[in-house]
Coordinates of C-alpha atoms and ligand atoms in Angstrom, one line a residue:
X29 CA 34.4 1.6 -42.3
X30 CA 34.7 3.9 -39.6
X31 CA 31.4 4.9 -40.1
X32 CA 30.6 1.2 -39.0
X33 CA 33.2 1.2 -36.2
X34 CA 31.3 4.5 -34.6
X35 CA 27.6 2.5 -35.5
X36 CA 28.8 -0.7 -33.3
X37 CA 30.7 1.3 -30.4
X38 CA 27.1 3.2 -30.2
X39 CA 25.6 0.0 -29.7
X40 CA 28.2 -1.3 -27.9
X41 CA 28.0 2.0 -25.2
X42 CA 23.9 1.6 -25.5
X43 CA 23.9 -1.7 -24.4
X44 CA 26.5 -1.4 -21.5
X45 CA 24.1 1.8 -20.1
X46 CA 21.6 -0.5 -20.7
X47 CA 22.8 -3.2 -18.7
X48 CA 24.1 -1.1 -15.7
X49 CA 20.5 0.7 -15.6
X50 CA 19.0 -2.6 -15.6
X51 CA 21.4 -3.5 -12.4
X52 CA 20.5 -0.6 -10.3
X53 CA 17.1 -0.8 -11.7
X54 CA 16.7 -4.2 -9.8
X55 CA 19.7 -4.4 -7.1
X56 CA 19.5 -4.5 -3.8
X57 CA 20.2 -1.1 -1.6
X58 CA 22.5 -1.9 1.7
X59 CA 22.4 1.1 4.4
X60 CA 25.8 0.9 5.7
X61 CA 27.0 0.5 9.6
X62 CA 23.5 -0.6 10.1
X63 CA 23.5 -3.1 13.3
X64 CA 21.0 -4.4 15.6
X65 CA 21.1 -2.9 18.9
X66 CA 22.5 -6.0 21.5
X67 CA 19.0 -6.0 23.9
X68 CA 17.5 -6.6 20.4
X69 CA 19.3 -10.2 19.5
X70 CA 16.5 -12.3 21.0
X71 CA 13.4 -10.0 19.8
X72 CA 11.2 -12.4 17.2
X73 CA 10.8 -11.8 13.5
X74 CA 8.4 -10.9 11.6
X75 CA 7.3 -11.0 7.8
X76 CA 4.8 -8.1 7.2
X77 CA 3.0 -10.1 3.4
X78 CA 0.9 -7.3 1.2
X79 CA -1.0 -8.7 -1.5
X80 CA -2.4 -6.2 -3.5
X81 CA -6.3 -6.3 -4.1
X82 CA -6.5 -9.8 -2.6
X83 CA -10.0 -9.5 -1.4
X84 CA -11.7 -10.8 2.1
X85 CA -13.1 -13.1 0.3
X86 CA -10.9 -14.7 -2.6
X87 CA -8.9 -17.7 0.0
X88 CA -12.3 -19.6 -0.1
X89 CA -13.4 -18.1 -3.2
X90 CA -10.6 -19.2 -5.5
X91 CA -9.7 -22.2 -2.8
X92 CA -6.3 -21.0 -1.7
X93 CA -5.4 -24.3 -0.2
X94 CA -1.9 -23.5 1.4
X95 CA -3.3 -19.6 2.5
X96 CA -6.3 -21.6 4.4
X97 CA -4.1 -24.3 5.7
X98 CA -1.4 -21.8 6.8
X99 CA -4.7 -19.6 8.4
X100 CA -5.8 -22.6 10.0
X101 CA -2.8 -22.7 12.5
X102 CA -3.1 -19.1 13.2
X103 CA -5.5 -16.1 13.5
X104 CA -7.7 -15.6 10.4
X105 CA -10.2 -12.3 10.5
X106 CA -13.4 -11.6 8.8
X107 CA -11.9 -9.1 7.0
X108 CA -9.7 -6.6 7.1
X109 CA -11.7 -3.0 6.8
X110 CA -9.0 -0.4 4.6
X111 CA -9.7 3.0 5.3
X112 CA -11.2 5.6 3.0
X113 CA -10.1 6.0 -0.1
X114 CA -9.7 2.4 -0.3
X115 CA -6.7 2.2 -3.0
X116 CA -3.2 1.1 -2.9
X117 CA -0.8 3.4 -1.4
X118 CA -3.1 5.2 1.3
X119 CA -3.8 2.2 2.3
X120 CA -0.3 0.3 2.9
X121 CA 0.9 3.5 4.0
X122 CA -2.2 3.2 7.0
X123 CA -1.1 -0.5 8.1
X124 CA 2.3 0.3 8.5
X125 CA 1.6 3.4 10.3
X126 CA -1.6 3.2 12.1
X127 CA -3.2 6.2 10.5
X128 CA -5.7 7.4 8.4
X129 CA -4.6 8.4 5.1
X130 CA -5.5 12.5 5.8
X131 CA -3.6 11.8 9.2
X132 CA -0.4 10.7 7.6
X133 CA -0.7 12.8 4.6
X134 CA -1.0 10.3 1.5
X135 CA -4.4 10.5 0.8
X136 CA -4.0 9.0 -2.2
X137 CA -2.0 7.0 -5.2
X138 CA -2.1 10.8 -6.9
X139 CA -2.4 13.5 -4.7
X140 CA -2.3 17.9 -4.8
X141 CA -0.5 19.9 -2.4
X142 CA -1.0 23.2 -2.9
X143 CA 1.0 24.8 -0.5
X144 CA 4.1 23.0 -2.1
X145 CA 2.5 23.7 -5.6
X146 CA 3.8 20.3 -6.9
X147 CA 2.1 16.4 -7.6
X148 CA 2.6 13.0 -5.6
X149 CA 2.3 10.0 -8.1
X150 CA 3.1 6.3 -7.5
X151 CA 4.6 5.6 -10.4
X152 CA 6.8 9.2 -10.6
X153 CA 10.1 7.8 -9.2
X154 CA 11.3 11.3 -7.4
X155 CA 8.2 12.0 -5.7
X156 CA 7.8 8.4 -4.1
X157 CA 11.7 8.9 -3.0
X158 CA 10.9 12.5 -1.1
X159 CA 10.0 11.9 2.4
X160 CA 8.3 14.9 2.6
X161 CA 5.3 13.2 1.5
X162 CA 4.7 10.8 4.5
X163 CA 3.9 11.7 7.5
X164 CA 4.0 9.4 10.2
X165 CA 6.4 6.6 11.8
X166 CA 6.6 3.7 9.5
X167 CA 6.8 0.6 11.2
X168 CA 10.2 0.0 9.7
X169 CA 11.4 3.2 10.5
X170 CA 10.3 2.9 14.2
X171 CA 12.7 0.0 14.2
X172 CA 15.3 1.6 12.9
X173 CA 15.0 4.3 15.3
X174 CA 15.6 1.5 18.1
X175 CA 18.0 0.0 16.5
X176 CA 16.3 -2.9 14.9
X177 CA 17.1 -3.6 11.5
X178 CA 14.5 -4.0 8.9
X179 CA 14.3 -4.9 5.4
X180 CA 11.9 -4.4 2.6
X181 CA 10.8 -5.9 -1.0
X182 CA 8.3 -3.7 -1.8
X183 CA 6.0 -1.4 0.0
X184 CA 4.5 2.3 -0.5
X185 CA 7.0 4.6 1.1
X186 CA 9.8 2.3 1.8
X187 CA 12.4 4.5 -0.6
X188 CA 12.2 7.0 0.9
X189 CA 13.9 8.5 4.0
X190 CA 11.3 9.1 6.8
X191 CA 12.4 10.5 9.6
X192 CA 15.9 10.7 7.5
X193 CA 15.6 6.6 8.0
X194 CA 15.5 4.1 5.1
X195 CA 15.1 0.8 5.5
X196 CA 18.6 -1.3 6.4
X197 CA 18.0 -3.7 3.4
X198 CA 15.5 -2.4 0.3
X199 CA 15.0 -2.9 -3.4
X200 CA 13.6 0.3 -5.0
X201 CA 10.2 -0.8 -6.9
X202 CA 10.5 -2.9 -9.9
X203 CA 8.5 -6.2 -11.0
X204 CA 11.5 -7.9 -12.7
X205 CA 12.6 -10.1 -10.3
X206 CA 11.3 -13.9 -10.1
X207 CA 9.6 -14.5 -7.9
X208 CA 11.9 -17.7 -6.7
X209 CA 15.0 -15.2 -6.0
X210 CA 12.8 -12.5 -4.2
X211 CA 12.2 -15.5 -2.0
X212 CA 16.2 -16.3 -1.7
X213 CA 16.5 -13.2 -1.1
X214 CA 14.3 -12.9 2.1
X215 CA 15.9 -16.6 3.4
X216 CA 19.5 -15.0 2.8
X217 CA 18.4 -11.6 5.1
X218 CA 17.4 -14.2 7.7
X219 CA 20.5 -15.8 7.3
X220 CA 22.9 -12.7 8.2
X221 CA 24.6 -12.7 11.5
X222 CA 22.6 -12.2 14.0
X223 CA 23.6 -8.5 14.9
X224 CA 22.9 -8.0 11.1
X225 CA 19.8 -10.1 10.4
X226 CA 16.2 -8.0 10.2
X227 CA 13.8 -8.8 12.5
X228 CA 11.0 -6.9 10.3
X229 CA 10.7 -8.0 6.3
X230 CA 7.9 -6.3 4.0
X231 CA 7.0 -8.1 0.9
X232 CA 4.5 -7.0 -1.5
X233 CA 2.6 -8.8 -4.1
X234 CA 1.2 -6.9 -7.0
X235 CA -0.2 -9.9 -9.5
X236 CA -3.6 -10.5 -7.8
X237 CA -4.4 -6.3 -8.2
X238 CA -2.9 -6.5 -11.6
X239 CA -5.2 -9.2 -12.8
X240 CA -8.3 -7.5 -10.8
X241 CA -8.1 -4.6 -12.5
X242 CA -8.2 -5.7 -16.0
X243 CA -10.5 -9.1 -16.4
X244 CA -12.2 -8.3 -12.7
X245 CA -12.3 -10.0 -9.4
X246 CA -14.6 -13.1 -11.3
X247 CA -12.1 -13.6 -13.9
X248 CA -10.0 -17.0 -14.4
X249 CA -6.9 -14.9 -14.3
X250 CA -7.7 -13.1 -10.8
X251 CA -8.2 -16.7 -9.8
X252 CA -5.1 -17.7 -11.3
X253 CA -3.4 -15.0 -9.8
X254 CA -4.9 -15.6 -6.0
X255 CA -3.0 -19.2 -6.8
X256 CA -0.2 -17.7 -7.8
X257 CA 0.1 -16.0 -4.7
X258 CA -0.8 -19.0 -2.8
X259 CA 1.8 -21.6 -3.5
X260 CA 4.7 -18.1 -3.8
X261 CA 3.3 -17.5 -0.1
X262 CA 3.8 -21.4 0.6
X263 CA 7.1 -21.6 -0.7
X264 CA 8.3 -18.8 1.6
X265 CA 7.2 -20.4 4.8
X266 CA 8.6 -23.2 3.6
X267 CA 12.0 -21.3 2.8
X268 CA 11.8 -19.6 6.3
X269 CA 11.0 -22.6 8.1
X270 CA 14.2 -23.8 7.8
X271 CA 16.1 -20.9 8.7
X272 CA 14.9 -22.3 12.3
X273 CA 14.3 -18.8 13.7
X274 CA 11.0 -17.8 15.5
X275 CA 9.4 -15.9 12.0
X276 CA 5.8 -14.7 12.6
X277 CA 3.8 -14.2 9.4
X278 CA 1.6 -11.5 8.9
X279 CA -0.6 -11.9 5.5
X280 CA -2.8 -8.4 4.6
X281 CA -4.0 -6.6 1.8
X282 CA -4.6 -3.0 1.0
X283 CA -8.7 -3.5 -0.2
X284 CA -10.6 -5.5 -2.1
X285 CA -12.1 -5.2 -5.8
X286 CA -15.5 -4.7 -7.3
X287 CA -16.7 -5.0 -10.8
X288 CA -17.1 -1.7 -12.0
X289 CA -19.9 0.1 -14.7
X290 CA -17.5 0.4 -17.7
X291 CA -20.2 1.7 -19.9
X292 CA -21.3 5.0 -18.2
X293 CA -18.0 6.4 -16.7
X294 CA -18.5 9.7 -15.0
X295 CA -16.1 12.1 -17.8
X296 CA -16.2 15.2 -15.4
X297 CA -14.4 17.5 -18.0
X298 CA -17.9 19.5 -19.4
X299 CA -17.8 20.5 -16.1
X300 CA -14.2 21.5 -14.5
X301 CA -12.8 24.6 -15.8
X302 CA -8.9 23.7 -15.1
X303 CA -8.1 26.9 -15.7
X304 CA -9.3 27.5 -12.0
X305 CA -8.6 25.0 -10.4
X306 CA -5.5 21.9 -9.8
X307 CA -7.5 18.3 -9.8
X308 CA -6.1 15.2 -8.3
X309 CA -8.2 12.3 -9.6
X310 CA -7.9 8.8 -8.0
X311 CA -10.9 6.8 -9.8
X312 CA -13.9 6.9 -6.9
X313 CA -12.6 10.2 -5.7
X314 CA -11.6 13.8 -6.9
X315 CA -9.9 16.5 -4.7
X316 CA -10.6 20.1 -6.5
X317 CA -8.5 22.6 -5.5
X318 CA -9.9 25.9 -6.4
X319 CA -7.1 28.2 -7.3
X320 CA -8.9 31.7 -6.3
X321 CA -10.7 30.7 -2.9
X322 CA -13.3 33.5 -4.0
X323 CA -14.6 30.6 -6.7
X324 CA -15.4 27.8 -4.4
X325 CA -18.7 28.5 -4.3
X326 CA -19.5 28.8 -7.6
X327 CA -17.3 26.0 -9.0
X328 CA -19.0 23.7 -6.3
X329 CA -22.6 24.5 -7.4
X330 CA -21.5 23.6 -10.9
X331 CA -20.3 20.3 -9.5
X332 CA -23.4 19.9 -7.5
X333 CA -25.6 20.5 -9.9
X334 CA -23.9 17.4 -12.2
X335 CA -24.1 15.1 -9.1
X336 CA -25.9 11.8 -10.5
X337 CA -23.7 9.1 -10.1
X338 CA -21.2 11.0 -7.4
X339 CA -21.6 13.2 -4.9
X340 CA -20.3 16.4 -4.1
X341 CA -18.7 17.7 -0.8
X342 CA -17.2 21.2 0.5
X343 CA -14.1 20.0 2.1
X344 CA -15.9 20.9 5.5
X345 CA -18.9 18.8 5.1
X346 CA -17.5 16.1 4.3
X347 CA -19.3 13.2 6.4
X348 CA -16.8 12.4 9.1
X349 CA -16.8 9.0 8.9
X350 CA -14.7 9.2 6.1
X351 CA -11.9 10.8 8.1
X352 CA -11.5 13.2 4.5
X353 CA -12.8 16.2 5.5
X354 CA -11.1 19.7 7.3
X355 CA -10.8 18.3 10.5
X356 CA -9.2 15.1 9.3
X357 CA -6.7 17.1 6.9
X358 CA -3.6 17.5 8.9
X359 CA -1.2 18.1 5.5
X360 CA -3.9 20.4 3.6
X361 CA -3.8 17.9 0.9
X362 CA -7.8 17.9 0.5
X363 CA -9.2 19.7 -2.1
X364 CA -11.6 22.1 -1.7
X365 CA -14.6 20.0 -3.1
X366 CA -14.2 16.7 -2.9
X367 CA -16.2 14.5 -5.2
X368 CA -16.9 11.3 -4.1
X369 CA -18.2 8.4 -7.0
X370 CA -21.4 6.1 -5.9
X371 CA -20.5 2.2 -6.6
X372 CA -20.5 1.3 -9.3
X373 CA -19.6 4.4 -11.1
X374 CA -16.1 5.2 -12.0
X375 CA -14.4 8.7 -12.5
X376 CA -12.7 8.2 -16.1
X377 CA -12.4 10.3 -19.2
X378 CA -12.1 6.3 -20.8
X379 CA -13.9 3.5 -21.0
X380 CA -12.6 1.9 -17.6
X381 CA -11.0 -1.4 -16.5
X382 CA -13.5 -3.9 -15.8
X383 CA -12.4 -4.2 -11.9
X384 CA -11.3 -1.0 -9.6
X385 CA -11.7 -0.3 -5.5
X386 CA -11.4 2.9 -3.8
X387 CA -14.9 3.1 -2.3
X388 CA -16.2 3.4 0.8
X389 CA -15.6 0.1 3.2
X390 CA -19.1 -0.1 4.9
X391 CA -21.0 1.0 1.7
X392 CA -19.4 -1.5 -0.5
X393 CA -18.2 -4.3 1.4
X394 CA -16.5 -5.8 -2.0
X395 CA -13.6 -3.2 -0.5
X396 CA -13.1 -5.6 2.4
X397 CA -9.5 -7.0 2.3
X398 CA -7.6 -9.5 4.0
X399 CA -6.2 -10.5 7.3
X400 CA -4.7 -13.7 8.4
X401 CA -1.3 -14.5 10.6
X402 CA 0.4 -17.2 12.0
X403 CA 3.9 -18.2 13.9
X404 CA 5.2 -19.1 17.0
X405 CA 3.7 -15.6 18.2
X406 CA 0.5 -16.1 17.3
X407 CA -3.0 -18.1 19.3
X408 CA -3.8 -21.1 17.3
X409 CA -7.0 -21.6 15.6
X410 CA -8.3 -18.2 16.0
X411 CA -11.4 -16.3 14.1
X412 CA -11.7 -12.7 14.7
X413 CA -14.2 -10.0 13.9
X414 CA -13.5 -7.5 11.0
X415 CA -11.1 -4.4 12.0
X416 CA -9.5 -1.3 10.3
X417 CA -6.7 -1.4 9.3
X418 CA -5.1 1.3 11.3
X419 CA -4.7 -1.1 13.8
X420 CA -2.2 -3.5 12.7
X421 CA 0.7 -1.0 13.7
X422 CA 0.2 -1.7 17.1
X423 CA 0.0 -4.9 17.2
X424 CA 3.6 -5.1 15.2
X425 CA 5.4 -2.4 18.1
X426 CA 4.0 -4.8 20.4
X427 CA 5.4 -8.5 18.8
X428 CA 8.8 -6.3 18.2
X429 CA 8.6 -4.8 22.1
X430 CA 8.9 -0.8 20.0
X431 CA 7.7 1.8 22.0
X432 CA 5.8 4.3 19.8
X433 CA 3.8 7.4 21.0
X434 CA 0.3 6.0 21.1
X435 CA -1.6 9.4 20.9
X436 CA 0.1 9.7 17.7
X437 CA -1.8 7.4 16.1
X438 CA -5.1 6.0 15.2
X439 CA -4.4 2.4 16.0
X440 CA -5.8 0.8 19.1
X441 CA -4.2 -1.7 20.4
X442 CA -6.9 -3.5 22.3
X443 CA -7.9 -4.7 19.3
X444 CA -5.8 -6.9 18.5
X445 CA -3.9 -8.0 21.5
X446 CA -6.4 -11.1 21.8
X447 CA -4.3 -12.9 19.2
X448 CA -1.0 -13.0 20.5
X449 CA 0.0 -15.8 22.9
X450 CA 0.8 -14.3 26.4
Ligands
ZN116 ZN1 -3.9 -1.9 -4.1

């Protein structure tokens, strides 16, 4: 009997941890004392959108009626050009900062420092919390620091405290919510007293990446996933629309998606000793870290020597216009050799997903992502050339009147200024 008394208060116990880990797991995180400063009442709003792997050319593609329709009354670009390597968390981390990913330090999802001797990983909870990964001023964090309140669902970086800032209102990464209360939960931010309201909202999307990655950007679920996104995306302006507050929309995405050779992937173990040297692999590119600087030579002629469907670089000959080379490597977070795949060659030790990204923009334009905006900010009707994406960040100080320090950043923003009203 007590045997079965100390079985069901086990339970019991495992299922209340349970449901207090699922709480925090998914609740929302309120910075305390946060207020807006009073010159910042009558600034606009804006909602910064991220959909993941939404590629420039999957709104006509997969006929995103409400995305074109929302466009249509706003700016739409050609594309939006991510910078190299063109995967996730570089990449949102660029947009928000107006940087190059060696400029702001997260070259990639999975990244080497040697100098600290330890790993970043997206999905390793502690190291996407430690700010001293990110370099930079995020564009929430700039607000902050002026005493604009921001608030974020979802986006590379924004759990942790840059500049000893998090954002006023977050939720820590998880994709458990609905996507009906996520919604809510952005209309009840805007609904907060006005010296307690955000003026800049993040919200990420993850599905249309999700569904890339494993049937390919061709696939009826990638297409069912761009509609997803569509009538979610629809539904929000909808939501926010009758808040009544002047809410700008801005609608990116971190790259595109290519279909991938799953058949040969590039297995680069016969030739890496990693008994000499710390890897950080992200898919179309490897950072080799040699461990005794005396073997960089020899290790790199190994890999040279295997180039067939990658090629191999000395950290210092890197071509520039990758911004991945020595000069470009401001945190010393580029390997020694860096090994760059050719499209449509994968780095894998597997058989790879059908869809990935991470190449270079201008030698595979199926890594061109998305750009379209729209709101009482905004020109009407406008079409605009393809940019990088490092200069979204000043176009966002300027629509939220931040002062940043412009020699700080990569950004330009000439650029962009053509699509706001005067
Ligand atoms: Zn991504």
């Amino acid at each position: 009997m007590e045997k079965c008394y100390n079985l069901a208060l086990a339970i019991f116990l495992w299922l209340v941890s349970f449901a207090c880990f699922a709480q925090t797991d998914t609740a929302q995180q309120v910075i305390p004392n946060r207020l807006n400063g009073t010159d910042q009442l009558t600034k606009p709003y804006v909602i910064l959108i991220s959909v993941d792997g939404f590629r420039y050319d999957y709104m006509e593609k997969y006929e995103a009626r409400h995305l074109q329709q929302l466009a249509s009354k706003g700016v739409e670009a050609d594309a939006l050009l991510p910078s190299f390597p063109s995967v996730t968390f570089p990449n949102h981390y660029s947009i928000v900062t107006g940087m190059y990913p060696a400029h702001h330090g997260l070259i990639g999802n999975t990244i080497y420092d040697p100098a600290k001797k330890s790993r970043y990983n997206m999905s390793n909870a502690k190291a996407v919390k430690d700010p001293s990964w990110y370099g930079g001023i995020p564009i929430w964090t700039l607000a902050e620091q002026q005493h604009l309140l921001s608030a974020s669902f979802y986006w590379p970086g924004s759990e942790a405290p840059i500049a000893g800032l998090l954002p006023s209102y977050y939720y820590p990464y998880n994709e458990k919510i609905p996507i009906a209360q996520r919604i809510h939960a952005v209309v009840e931010w805007l609904s907060l007293p006005e010296e307690k309201r955000p003026h800049i909202i993040n919200f990420y999307f993850p599905e249309v990446d999700h569904a890339g990655h494993r049937y390919g950007p061709d696939a009826p679920e990638t297409a069912q996933a761009v509609h997803f996104v569509d009538s979610a995306v629809y539904a929000l302006s909808l939501a926010v629309q009758k808040t009544g507050l002047p809410v700008n929309f801005v609608f990116v995405s971190d790259h595109g998606m290519t279909t991938i050779n799953q058949d040969e992937p590039i297995n680069l173990s016969p030739l890496l000793d990693t008994t000499k040297v710390d890897v950080a692999f992200n898919g179309t590119i490897v950072d080799v870290h040699v461990r005794d600087k005396k073997e960089i030579k020899a290790i790199y002629n190994v890999l040279k020597a295997g180039e067939e469907h990658y090629r191999a670089y000395l950290k210092k000959k890197v071509p520039s216009k990758y911004h991945y080379g020595k000069k470009d490597d401001r945190f010393k977070r580029i390997g020694d050799i860096v090994l760059i795949a050719n499209a449509p060659y994968y780095f894998s030790i597997k058989r790879p997903n059908p869809g990935a990204h991470g190449y270079y923009v201008y030698d595979t334009p199926d890594m061109k992502a998305t750009f379209l905006a729209w709101g009482p900010g905004f020109k009407e009707g406008a079409h605009i050339p393809a940019f990088e994406n490092i200069h979204i960040y000043p176009l966002l100080a300027k629509m939220l009147g931040l002062h940043y320090e412009h020699h700080a950043i990569d950004g330009k923003m000439k650029v962009l200024e053509g699509v706001l009203k005067n």
